[in-house]
Amino acid sequence: MITLENVTYRYRPEERPALLNVSINIKRGEAVCVMGANGSGKSTFAKLLAGLIKTEQGRYRLNLPDDCAIPVGLLFQNPDNQIIALTIEKEIAFALENQGIAQEEMEKRIEAVIAAMGIGHLRGRLTSELSTGEKQRLSLASLLVARPPVLVLDEPSSYLDKEGKELFNSQLEKIRKENPQLTLVHVTQYPQTAGMYERLIVFSGGRIEADGKPDEILADNDLCIRCGLKFDAMSHKEISLPDFGSSNSDDKQIETIELKRLSFDYPDGKTLIKNLNATFHRKEISAVVGPSGSGKSTLLMLLCSLLKPDSGELNFLSNSAELLNRAETKGKITAALQQPERQFFLNSCQEEVKFGPENLGMKLDNKQLEALFHLSGLSYEQFKLRDPLMLSLGEKRRLAFSAILAISPEFLIFDEPTCALDPEGVGRFILLAESLKKAGMGVIIITHDQQLVEKLADRILSLDGRGNYRLMSRTAPVAAQ
């Protein structure tokens, strides 16, 4: 059904191929899992299957009936790349309208997929107001309602909370049972997801490195380490942070971020944060958890002064308990956003990393830049001149880490830091977070990854999206409201 014969593709003539001499055959009704390190060619492969890019050389064939309205349904890594309508009903209806589906049938299918994906509570809200996890659930619904014969899912559960993952898996299983002819290609970073499939294809450097049974491939330790499917803990026991000095001209360091009865409502009246009392300390790793849309990313915006609270206090205290003003906190708090491309705006990766320090009056030489790239697992020579927006999502996330570390902040906030990272990248981030804590920085991690929380967090702030919260230490609850 799907055939690639010696396919090569590159995004720019001067860059190395994203796909190189790829040959593969996928049968009708087959379900295939695809894995590989960040930048290995997985997402390029997904785009090629969906017809969004054309081969540079080689041949791609998709054997389907000529009257197939939507032959391939593709879910992008970033849901913002495919949401076009203002409301969830309009977004889900778009594909059906393009197929000329009768109104009565359209309404029936829309209602069914809204119920199946558990997004009925999003009715009436603008799509632009949804959290990333909510947008991903909506994108999944918009894709599934069209019932294409080929589904290509690029990290479909990366931004989903536990409930969203369970709903997606059950819905996908149901669809496959109802339509045994459905051909499914599932791109993932999770070995446990690969174990649910009979066939696993592993990409490395644009080539197919392995193709076979998941348990056999994942049992090959050398192969998995070489292809980024496992983290080699023996050769990466710790990460040494370079000392670039401080961006701050005074000695008033932020010791504590203090929230007192902090509240925030969006213009539509939705209350996400209400009377929140919490503290974040240097030399600690704090985790912020909660379901999609519970206010986790909103809290990041408040901490970084990108949003202003409606009421309450947000205080920054020095080690002598002195209250610091906003000017005194400049360059001391920074964040890697959930969607890293939202903080990129320059032409090359090295310009992105240099911008923050230069904006604060610091200059980085090539040796320092190389060290910052290395911290996040990127090759300076390979990536320094590349366009940040042309990177894979995992590579963008790594670049964002380098960019925020470049300004030597005192508090770092990471929003879903392991989303789209390969296992090597996840292991590297864990070591990085531990090194930052050891170096005396404050680390705040916003995440759905419970294993990450259990591994790293000294304290946990849990939000429920209705204005309620709970504070916990590693061992016992601290406070609840």
XYZ file of C-alpha atoms in Angstrom:
481
model
C 0.000 0.000 0.000
C 2.747 2.463 1.007
C 5.997 2.065 -0.901
C 9.197 4.112 -0.763
C 12.023 3.253 -3.128
C 15.432 4.868 -2.475
C 13.835 8.116 -1.319
C 16.081 11.063 -0.479
C 14.933 14.482 0.723
C 16.667 17.548 2.090
C 15.130 20.850 3.186
C 17.916 22.989 1.740
C 20.552 22.106 -0.871
C 23.438 22.898 1.479
C 22.094 20.773 4.367
C 22.568 17.066 4.942
C 19.619 14.917 3.766
C 16.745 14.532 6.218
C 15.979 11.239 4.456
C 18.666 9.269 2.638
C 17.982 6.308 0.330
C 14.946 5.160 2.324
C 13.163 2.078 1.014
C 10.164 0.614 2.798
C 6.843 -1.119 2.244
C 3.810 -0.916 4.537
C 0.808 -3.130 3.808
C -2.847 -2.155 3.952
C -4.187 -2.592 7.478
C -0.716 -2.721 9.015
C 0.095 -0.792 12.180
C 3.693 0.389 12.366
C 5.607 2.244 15.056
C 8.460 4.620 14.138
C 11.243 5.682 16.513
C 14.561 7.475 16.297
C 16.663 10.191 17.864
C 15.779 13.860 17.524
C 16.543 14.928 13.953
C 16.727 11.358 12.655
C 14.091 11.931 9.936
C 10.898 10.693 11.635
C 8.803 13.832 11.120
C 10.129 14.275 7.569
C 9.010 10.697 6.867
C 5.552 11.559 8.258
C 5.279 14.661 6.055
C 6.306 12.666 3.001
C 3.610 10.047 3.643
C 1.002 12.819 3.887
C 2.136 14.371 0.609
C 3.301 17.626 2.194
C 6.758 17.304 0.666
C 7.998 15.637 -2.517
C 10.967 13.363 -2.922
C 14.250 14.835 -4.085
C 15.066 11.498 -5.637
C 13.496 8.060 -5.488
C 9.833 7.123 -5.626
C 6.875 7.259 -3.221
C 3.661 5.401 -4.046
C 0.368 5.271 -2.152
C -1.985 2.647 -3.529
C -5.513 3.887 -2.788
C -8.779 4.284 -4.733
C -8.902 7.419 -6.881
C -12.107 8.630 -5.181
C -10.549 8.679 -1.715
C -11.286 12.232 -0.476
C -8.703 12.324 2.319
C -6.150 9.550 1.719
C -3.817 10.354 4.606
C -4.600 12.026 7.900
C -1.547 13.555 9.574
C -1.317 14.753 13.148
C 1.522 17.257 13.526
C 3.800 17.366 16.555
C 2.632 20.929 17.180
C -1.196 21.176 17.128
C -1.030 24.904 16.356
C 0.235 23.965 12.896
C -3.117 22.487 11.890
C -5.826 24.346 13.812
C -7.560 26.879 11.557
C -11.050 27.501 12.961
C -12.217 29.671 15.844
C -14.324 27.092 17.727
C -13.954 23.372 18.352
C -17.133 22.475 16.438
C -15.966 24.417 13.375
C -12.509 22.874 13.610
C -13.860 19.326 13.693
C -16.397 20.077 10.938
C -13.799 21.466 8.513
C -12.698 18.150 6.971
C -16.292 16.927 6.749
C -17.406 20.112 5.006
C -14.622 19.667 2.460
C -15.944 16.176 1.734
C -19.503 17.423 1.301
C -20.876 15.285 4.130
C -24.605 15.791 4.719
C -25.473 18.069 7.629
C -27.258 15.396 9.663
C -24.399 12.912 9.280
C -21.867 15.640 9.981
C -23.515 16.602 13.263
C -23.742 12.961 14.314
C -20.046 12.324 13.657
C -18.983 15.551 15.374
C -20.964 14.702 18.501
C -19.545 11.169 18.547
C -15.901 12.229 18.303
C -16.327 15.032 20.870
C -17.688 12.468 23.327
C -15.034 9.896 22.475
C -12.163 12.367 22.978
C -13.662 13.845 26.144
C -13.593 17.451 24.955
C -17.229 18.400 25.506
C -16.162 20.835 28.227
C -14.310 22.871 25.586
C -17.510 23.822 23.765
C -17.953 27.555 23.380
C -14.276 28.347 23.873
C -12.057 29.825 21.184
C -9.390 27.455 19.913
C -6.777 30.149 20.540
C -7.640 30.049 24.252
C -6.986 26.327 24.679
C -3.920 24.902 26.353
C -1.502 22.932 24.187
C -2.809 19.645 25.586
C -6.386 20.678 24.847
C -5.383 21.701 21.320
C -3.782 18.307 20.780
C -6.968 16.508 21.832
C -8.947 18.751 19.493
C -6.549 18.047 16.609
C -6.904 14.332 17.228
C -10.682 14.655 17.114
C -10.502 16.662 13.868
C -8.327 13.963 12.344
C -10.319 10.946 13.518
C -13.686 12.359 12.406
C -12.523 12.349 8.766
C -11.837 8.575 8.842
C -8.922 8.541 6.371
C -7.650 5.087 5.306
C -4.111 6.015 6.413
C -3.370 7.638 9.769
C 0.065 9.145 10.410
C 0.456 10.273 13.996
C 3.567 12.285 14.874
C 3.951 12.147 18.667
C 0.142 12.119 19.160
C 0.179 12.080 22.962
C 3.191 14.288 23.644
C 1.214 17.130 25.245
C -1.639 15.049 26.654
C -2.250 14.490 30.343
C -2.899 10.993 31.713
C -6.634 11.174 31.012
C -6.015 12.408 27.478
C -3.528 9.606 26.768
C -5.957 6.966 28.007
C -8.818 8.402 25.946
C -6.655 8.550 22.851
C -5.396 4.990 23.193
C -8.897 3.606 23.736
C -10.301 5.578 20.803
C -7.479 4.471 18.507
C -7.947 0.836 19.528
C -11.684 1.105 18.863
C -11.121 2.640 15.416
C -8.665 -0.086 14.466
C -11.119 -2.810 15.506
C -13.942 -1.191 13.556
C -11.767 -0.708 10.479
C -9.237 -3.538 10.072
C -8.136 -2.021 6.731
C -6.877 1.129 8.458
C -3.145 1.639 7.941
C -1.469 3.296 10.913
C 1.976 4.873 11.236
C 2.685 6.006 14.804
C 5.784 8.124 15.460
C 6.800 8.083 19.115
C 9.661 8.587 21.552
C 8.310 6.063 24.076
C 9.580 2.441 24.057
C 6.435 1.369 25.938
C 4.331 2.622 23.021
C 6.475 0.689 20.558
C 5.759 -2.456 22.569
C 2.086 -2.173 21.597
C 2.936 -2.742 17.916
C 4.102 -5.754 15.948
C 6.539 -3.771 13.804
C 9.054 -1.078 14.694
C 11.044 1.030 12.229
C 14.060 2.889 13.606
C 15.520 5.934 11.823
C 19.051 7.204 12.345
C 20.687 10.010 10.367
C 17.907 9.908 7.764
C 18.360 6.188 7.120
C 16.439 3.140 8.306
C 18.661 1.543 10.925
C 16.319 -1.290 11.964
C 12.976 -2.750 10.897
C 11.432 -5.634 12.794
C 9.824 -6.779 16.048
C 9.972 -4.123 18.792
C 11.085 -6.489 21.562
C 14.020 -7.738 19.498
C 15.140 -4.263 18.429
C 14.792 -2.733 21.884
C 16.750 -5.627 23.387
C 19.796 -4.644 21.304
C 21.446 -2.273 23.778
C 24.242 -1.117 21.467
C 21.782 -0.345 18.669
C 19.469 1.576 21.003
C 22.276 3.700 22.452
C 23.672 4.379 18.977
C 20.236 5.448 17.671
C 19.271 7.509 20.733
C 16.572 5.094 21.932
C 18.308 4.612 25.268
C 20.346 6.877 27.490
C 23.853 5.652 28.165
C 23.977 6.404 31.886
C 27.426 4.884 32.263
C 29.050 7.488 30.011
C 26.922 10.433 31.204
C 27.037 10.347 34.994
C 26.852 14.111 35.400
C 26.855 17.345 33.440
C 29.389 20.064 34.220
C 28.019 23.563 33.846
C 30.410 26.140 32.362
C 31.069 29.259 34.408
C 30.309 32.263 32.230
C 30.021 34.681 35.090
C 26.796 36.455 35.931
C 24.639 38.810 33.937
C 23.920 40.739 37.127
C 25.970 43.721 38.202
C 24.885 43.515 41.858
C 24.852 40.825 44.512
C 21.096 40.870 45.079
C 20.322 37.333 44.097
C 16.808 35.928 44.124
C 16.617 33.408 46.928
C 12.850 32.862 46.965
C 9.847 33.498 44.739
C 6.822 34.017 46.960
C 3.162 33.874 45.891
C 0.582 35.266 48.317
C -3.125 34.765 47.549
C -2.311 35.091 43.854
C -5.304 35.015 41.489
C -5.686 35.199 37.735
C -8.734 35.036 35.441
C -8.776 35.077 31.663
C -11.065 37.594 29.901
C -13.689 34.888 29.300
C -14.093 34.614 33.077
C -12.370 31.226 33.430
C -10.568 31.071 36.778
C -7.367 29.080 36.635
C -5.459 30.375 39.648
C -7.236 31.489 42.822
C -5.715 32.599 46.125
C -2.545 30.608 45.451
C 0.029 30.557 48.233
C 3.343 28.967 47.310
C 7.093 29.495 47.427
C 9.889 28.443 45.079
C 13.446 28.298 46.402
C 16.923 28.248 44.975
C 18.783 24.947 45.266
C 15.464 23.126 44.844
C 13.582 21.502 41.998
C 9.845 22.179 42.082
C 7.320 20.440 39.847
C 4.007 21.961 38.742
C 1.469 19.323 37.725
C -2.207 19.114 36.781
C -4.511 18.221 33.888
C -4.427 20.032 30.554
C -5.848 23.535 30.929
C -5.337 23.684 34.690
C -3.184 26.837 34.582
C 0.359 25.447 34.614
C 1.609 27.464 31.632
C -0.331 30.481 32.888
C 1.647 30.259 36.122
C 4.854 30.336 34.071
C 3.691 33.533 32.375
C 2.984 35.088 35.773
C 6.351 34.083 37.217
C 8.125 35.571 34.185
C 6.022 38.771 34.389
C 4.508 38.112 30.963
C 1.091 38.278 32.623
C -0.003 40.341 35.606
C -2.048 38.791 38.421
C -5.549 40.123 39.000
C -4.930 40.167 42.743
C -2.492 38.968 45.349
C 1.266 39.340 45.519
C 4.177 37.945 43.511
C 7.340 38.745 45.425
C 11.014 38.138 44.687
C 13.124 37.984 47.838
C 16.899 38.129 48.283
C 18.835 35.872 50.656
C 18.432 38.586 53.300
C 14.636 38.564 52.754
C 14.835 41.945 51.007
C 12.023 42.543 48.511
C 13.491 43.033 45.021
C 11.890 45.290 42.448
C 11.333 44.272 38.823
C 14.480 46.000 37.581
C 16.555 44.008 40.058
C 15.206 40.707 38.708
C 16.143 41.389 35.077
C 17.916 38.388 33.567
C 17.522 36.337 36.747
C 14.379 34.379 35.792
C 13.967 32.725 32.424
C 11.859 30.010 30.843
C 11.838 27.431 28.065
C 8.316 27.520 26.655
C 6.165 24.481 25.946
C 6.391 25.262 22.243
C 10.014 26.398 21.869
C 9.552 27.943 18.413
C 7.492 30.672 20.066
C 10.670 32.121 21.537
C 12.745 31.965 18.347
C 12.934 34.922 15.986
C 16.494 35.063 14.616
C 18.043 33.531 11.500
C 20.444 31.046 13.037
C 20.795 28.879 16.121
C 23.930 30.652 17.293
C 22.183 34.042 17.053
C 19.371 32.699 19.249
C 21.818 31.577 21.928
C 23.839 34.817 21.765
C 20.850 37.168 21.875
C 19.986 36.884 25.583
C 23.496 37.490 26.917
C 24.114 40.360 24.474
C 20.822 41.945 25.521
C 22.162 41.898 29.086
C 25.582 43.300 28.143
C 27.510 40.017 27.929
C 29.492 38.627 25.016
C 29.967 34.918 24.368
C 32.922 33.636 22.362
C 32.848 30.550 20.159
C 34.204 28.320 22.924
C 31.399 29.360 25.262
C 28.798 28.913 22.524
C 30.133 25.447 21.788
C 29.858 24.535 25.482
C 26.224 25.733 25.607
C 25.281 23.728 22.539
C 27.006 20.680 23.996
C 25.031 20.993 27.248
C 21.787 20.260 25.430
C 23.283 17.636 23.137
C 23.623 19.682 19.954
C 26.746 19.849 17.788
C 27.857 23.467 17.512
C 29.423 23.026 14.072
C 26.375 21.210 12.732
C 23.705 23.524 14.158
C 25.232 26.993 14.588
C 24.124 28.318 11.166
C 20.871 26.371 10.833
C 17.482 28.096 10.871
C 15.900 27.392 14.292
C 12.446 27.036 12.748
C 13.672 24.270 10.440
C 14.749 21.999 13.314
C 12.756 19.056 14.584
C 10.696 19.713 17.716
C 13.200 17.826 19.869
C 16.080 19.849 18.413
C 14.143 23.081 18.989
C 13.643 22.118 22.624
C 17.354 21.442 23.066
C 18.170 24.804 21.464
C 15.772 26.533 23.868
C 17.641 24.964 26.794
C 20.933 26.354 25.474
C 19.403 29.791 24.917
C 18.054 30.196 28.450
C 21.184 28.775 30.078
C 23.266 31.320 28.172
C 22.145 34.201 30.388
C 23.224 32.462 33.648
C 19.834 32.895 35.369
C 19.068 32.195 39.020
C 15.682 30.568 38.359
C 14.847 28.446 35.314
C 11.343 27.347 34.364
C 10.892 24.429 31.972
C 7.435 23.865 30.457
C 7.055 20.212 29.350
C 10.834 19.911 28.924
C 10.865 16.255 27.842
C 8.078 16.527 25.270
C 9.421 15.247 21.897
C 12.863 14.551 23.368
C 14.315 11.152 22.576
C 15.373 8.949 25.541
C 18.923 10.298 25.323
C 17.551 13.828 25.548
C 15.354 12.931 28.527
C 18.314 11.401 30.356
C 20.440 14.429 29.541
C 17.742 16.795 30.848
C 17.527 14.892 34.140
C 21.277 15.259 34.620
C 21.072 18.923 33.605
C 18.315 19.680 36.138
C 20.300 17.966 38.900
C 23.409 19.948 37.937
C 21.497 23.245 37.987
C 20.192 22.479 41.466
C 23.687 21.524 42.645
C 25.008 24.809 41.236
C 22.563 26.734 43.419
C 19.877 27.606 40.882
C 16.146 27.272 41.343
C 14.429 24.912 38.883
C 10.690 24.784 38.194
C 9.439 21.990 35.932
C 5.933 22.026 34.466
C 5.131 18.522 33.296
C 2.675 15.660 32.740
C 5.526 13.161 33.130
C 5.030 11.495 36.511
C 8.331 9.639 36.245
C 10.132 12.939 35.816
C 8.388 14.306 38.908
C 9.313 11.257 40.974
C 12.908 11.426 39.780
C 13.585 15.121 40.333
C 11.036 17.057 42.390
C 11.764 18.233 45.917
C 8.282 19.720 46.127
C 5.162 19.546 43.992
C 2.459 22.105 43.264
C -0.683 20.454 41.894
C -3.342 22.586 40.126
C -6.828 21.351 39.199
C -7.990 24.100 36.806
C -10.836 25.231 39.085
C -8.750 27.484 41.278
C -7.838 24.751 43.768
C -4.325 23.596 44.493
C -2.256 21.299 46.663
C 1.364 21.573 47.839
C 3.378 18.444 48.558
C 6.924 17.509 49.428
C 8.518 14.280 48.189
C 7.195 12.405 51.208
C 4.058 14.128 52.495
C 1.502 16.881 51.758
C 2.586 20.346 52.843
C -0.646 22.282 52.293
C -3.895 22.108 50.418
C -6.586 24.576 49.369
